Tab-separated table of C-alpha atoms in Angstrom:
chain	number	residue	atom	x	y	z
A	1	UNK	CA	73.290	-1.213	94.475
A	2	UNK	CA	70.983	1.458	95.170
A	3	UNK	CA	73.324	3.920	93.451
A	4	UNK	CA	73.281	1.758	90.205
A	5	UNK	CA	69.305	1.567	90.600
A	6	UNK	CA	69.590	5.512	90.482
A	7	UNK	CA	71.692	5.665	87.870
A	8	UNK	CA	69.839	3.198	85.810
A	9	UNK	CA	66.699	4.544	86.398
A	10	UNK	CA	67.740	8.248	85.273
A	11	UNK	CA	69.387	6.499	82.210
A	12	UNK	CA	66.032	4.891	81.628
A	13	UNK	CA	64.124	8.004	82.227
A	14	UNK	CA	66.440	9.907	79.581
A	15	UNK	CA	65.961	7.226	77.256
A	16	UNK	CA	62.339	7.373	77.600
A	17	UNK	CA	62.146	11.134	77.312
A	18	UNK	CA	64.696	10.682	74.242
A	19	UNK	CA	61.936	8.092	72.998
A	20	UNK	CA	59.034	10.136	73.347
A	21	UNK	CA	60.692	13.070	71.881
A	22	UNK	CA	61.688	10.446	68.757
A	23	UNK	CA	57.972	9.212	68.955
A	24	UNK	CA	56.887	13.015	68.647
A	25	UNK	CA	58.829	13.858	65.643
A	26	UNK	CA	57.952	10.712	64.161
A	27	UNK	CA	54.169	11.367	64.305
A	28	UNK	CA	54.772	14.748	63.052
A	29	UNK	CA	56.825	13.544	59.957
A	30	UNK	CA	53.528	11.038	59.578
A	31	UNK	CA	51.268	13.776	59.587
A	32	UNK	CA	53.664	15.439	57.208
A	33	UNK	CA	53.734	12.414	54.803
A	34	UNK	CA	49.948	11.780	55.064
A	35	UNK	CA	49.479	15.445	54.017
A	36	UNK	CA	51.848	14.942	51.096
A	37	UNK	CA	49.976	11.288	50.559
A	38	UNK	CA	46.626	12.974	50.329
A	39	UNK	CA	47.912	15.877	48.006
A	40	UNK	CA	49.508	13.014	45.623
A	41	UNK	CA	46.162	11.079	45.911
A	42	UNK	CA	44.235	14.138	44.657
A	43	UNK	CA	46.781	14.907	41.806
A	44	UNK	CA	46.947	11.261	40.803
A	45	UNK	CA	42.831	11.327	40.799
A	46	UNK	CA	42.642	14.608	38.748
A	47	UNK	CA	45.443	12.982	36.267
A	48	UNK	CA	43.234	9.948	36.145
A	49	UNK	CA	40.064	11.656	35.479
A	50	UNK	CA	42.304	14.153	32.558
A	51	UNK	CA	43.278	10.663	30.990
A	52	UNK	CA	39.741	9.359	31.142
A	53	UNK	CA	38.650	12.446	29.282
A	54	UNK	CA	41.215	11.956	26.452
A	55	UNK	CA	40.711	8.478	26.003
A	56	UNK	CA	37.031	9.299	25.392
A	57	UNK	CA	38.206	12.196	23.050
A	58	UNK	CA	40.727	10.101	21.266
A	59	UNK	CA	37.782	7.413	20.828
A	60	UNK	CA	35.351	10.038	19.152
A	61	UNK	CA	37.880	11.391	17.007
A	62	UNK	CA	38.570	7.568	15.957
A	63	UNK	CA	35.103	6.913	15.015
A	64	UNK	CA	34.590	10.215	13.244
A	65	UNK	CA	37.908	9.404	11.480
A	66	UNK	CA	36.373	6.025	10.452
A	67	UNK	CA	32.934	7.193	9.294
A	68	UNK	CA	34.847	9.893	7.297
A	69	UNK	CA	37.231	7.106	5.673
A	70	UNK	CA	33.750	5.183	5.117
A	71	UNK	CA	32.257	8.015	3.321
A	72	UNK	CA	35.486	8.935	1.075
A	73	UNK	CA	35.691	5.047	0.090
A	74	UNK	CA	31.767	5.273	-0.890
A	75	UNK	CA	32.633	8.323	-2.978
A	76	UNK	CA	35.513	6.638	-4.700
A	77	UNK	CA	33.322	3.782	-5.735
A	78	UNK	CA	30.904	5.998	-6.981
A	79	UNK	CA	33.232	7.800	-8.827
A	80	UNK	CA	34.832	4.835	-10.215
A	81	UNK	CA	31.139	3.827	-11.260
A	82	UNK	CA	30.585	6.835	-13.137
A	83	UNK	CA	34.086	6.952	-14.959
A	84	UNK	CA	33.135	3.556	-16.231
A	85	UNK	CA	29.593	4.742	-17.330
A	86	UNK	CA	31.196	7.697	-18.972
A	87	UNK	CA	33.641	5.344	-21.020
A	88	UNK	CA	30.971	3.158	-21.940
A	89	UNK	CA	28.966	6.264	-23.629
A	90	UNK	CA	31.976	7.449	-24.995
A	91	UNK	CA	32.552	3.984	-26.950
A	92	UNK	CA	28.734	3.949	-27.856
A	93	UNK	CA	29.094	7.517	-29.331
A	94	UNK	CA	31.928	6.325	-30.915
A	95	UNK	CA	30.639	3.394	-32.307
A	96	UNK	CA	27.145	5.510	-33.561
A	97	UNK	CA	29.724	7.855	-35.165
A	98	UNK	CA	31.283	5.315	-37.013
A	99	UNK	CA	28.206	3.764	-37.985
A	100	UNK	CA	26.980	7.001	-39.316
A	101	UNK	CA	29.672	7.602	-41.498
A	102	UNK	CA	29.782	4.228	-42.877
A	103	UNK	CA	26.023	4.446	-43.332
A	104	UNK	CA	26.807	7.987	-45.327
A	105	UNK	CA	29.241	6.450	-47.197
A	106	UNK	CA	27.134	3.545	-48.374
A	107	UNK	CA	24.183	6.089	-49.202
A	108	UNK	CA	26.861	8.085	-51.209
A	109	UNK	CA	28.176	5.094	-53.136
A	110	UNK	CA	24.546	4.079	-53.981
A	111	UNK	CA	23.411	7.471	-55.294
A	112	UNK	CA	26.636	7.708	-57.232
A	113	UNK	CA	25.800	3.945	-58.866
A	114	UNK	CA	22.254	5.072	-59.554
A	115	UNK	CA	23.486	8.416	-61.256
A	116	UNK	CA	25.821	6.252	-63.401
A	117	UNK	CA	23.135	3.724	-64.240
A	118	UNK	CA	21.010	6.496	-65.234
A	119	UNK	CA	23.439	8.413	-67.236
A	120	UNK	CA	23.926	5.105	-69.185
A	121	UNK	CA	20.423	4.620	-69.963
A	122	UNK	CA	19.224	7.774	-71.013
A	123	UNK	CA	20.188	9.841	-73.739
A	124	UNK	CA	22.649	12.577	-73.819
A	125	UNK	CA	20.110	15.191	-72.305
A	126	UNK	CA	18.458	12.919	-70.260
A	127	UNK	CA	21.806	11.866	-69.223
A	128	UNK	CA	22.843	15.384	-68.382
A	129	UNK	CA	19.572	15.926	-66.312
A	130	UNK	CA	19.898	12.752	-64.385
A	131	UNK	CA	23.310	13.524	-63.657
A	132	UNK	CA	22.667	17.004	-62.256
A	133	UNK	CA	19.778	15.165	-60.010
A	134	UNK	CA	22.328	12.465	-58.784
A	135	UNK	CA	25.082	15.080	-58.116
A	136	UNK	CA	22.352	17.203	-56.143
A	137	UNK	CA	21.262	13.867	-54.293
A	138	UNK	CA	24.543	12.929	-53.633
A	139	UNK	CA	25.481	16.613	-52.165
A	140	UNK	CA	22.379	15.956	-50.090
A	141	UNK	CA	23.366	12.826	-48.912
A	142	UNK	CA	26.915	14.212	-48.093
A	143	UNK	CA	25.411	17.090	-46.223
A	144	UNK	CA	23.265	14.655	-44.456
A	145	UNK	CA	26.018	12.675	-43.655
A	146	UNK	CA	28.107	15.630	-42.348
A	147	UNK	CA	24.885	16.507	-40.004
A	148	UNK	CA	24.818	13.027	-38.904
A	149	UNK	CA	28.662	13.031	-38.151
A	150	UNK	CA	28.431	16.501	-36.333
A	151	UNK	CA	25.681	14.912	-34.008
A	152	UNK	CA	27.670	12.019	-33.283
A	153	UNK	CA	31.160	13.832	-32.586
A	154	UNK	CA	28.738	16.397	-30.465
A	155	UNK	CA	27.306	13.472	-28.340
A	156	UNK	CA	30.863	11.686	-27.961
A	157	UNK	CA	32.073	15.183	-26.660
A	158	UNK	CA	29.005	15.753	-24.515
A	159	UNK	CA	29.686	12.123	-23.197
């Protein structure tokens, strides 16, 4: 029995030494794992800081893009209003040109009628003088109408 006790004691001591060696190896492995975990934590914290900085940058760029888009929209509205104003001015100038041409035409016709009436009422010599005056007045009215028409065309082109 004492032999069994000695054998068991030797076996237990061997197992204890093996357990201590395993515990020592486990402690060494745990220290390596702790070191690796600390490095990984530091790397993750660095990555988190980079991500936070990138998020801030993206947020700033998004705000800048929104501001730029709003400016473009405002400029488009202003240009649309300008185009509408120019179209109105062109229509008004066209109307003025048509009115001036019509006025000149009426004036020319009136001068022509007056000349015809004067020619009928006067004698042959007076009729000739009156006709010359009427032609001069008609030419003058025609020249004035041409000037008004040119001014209206210039106004349309300017608009």
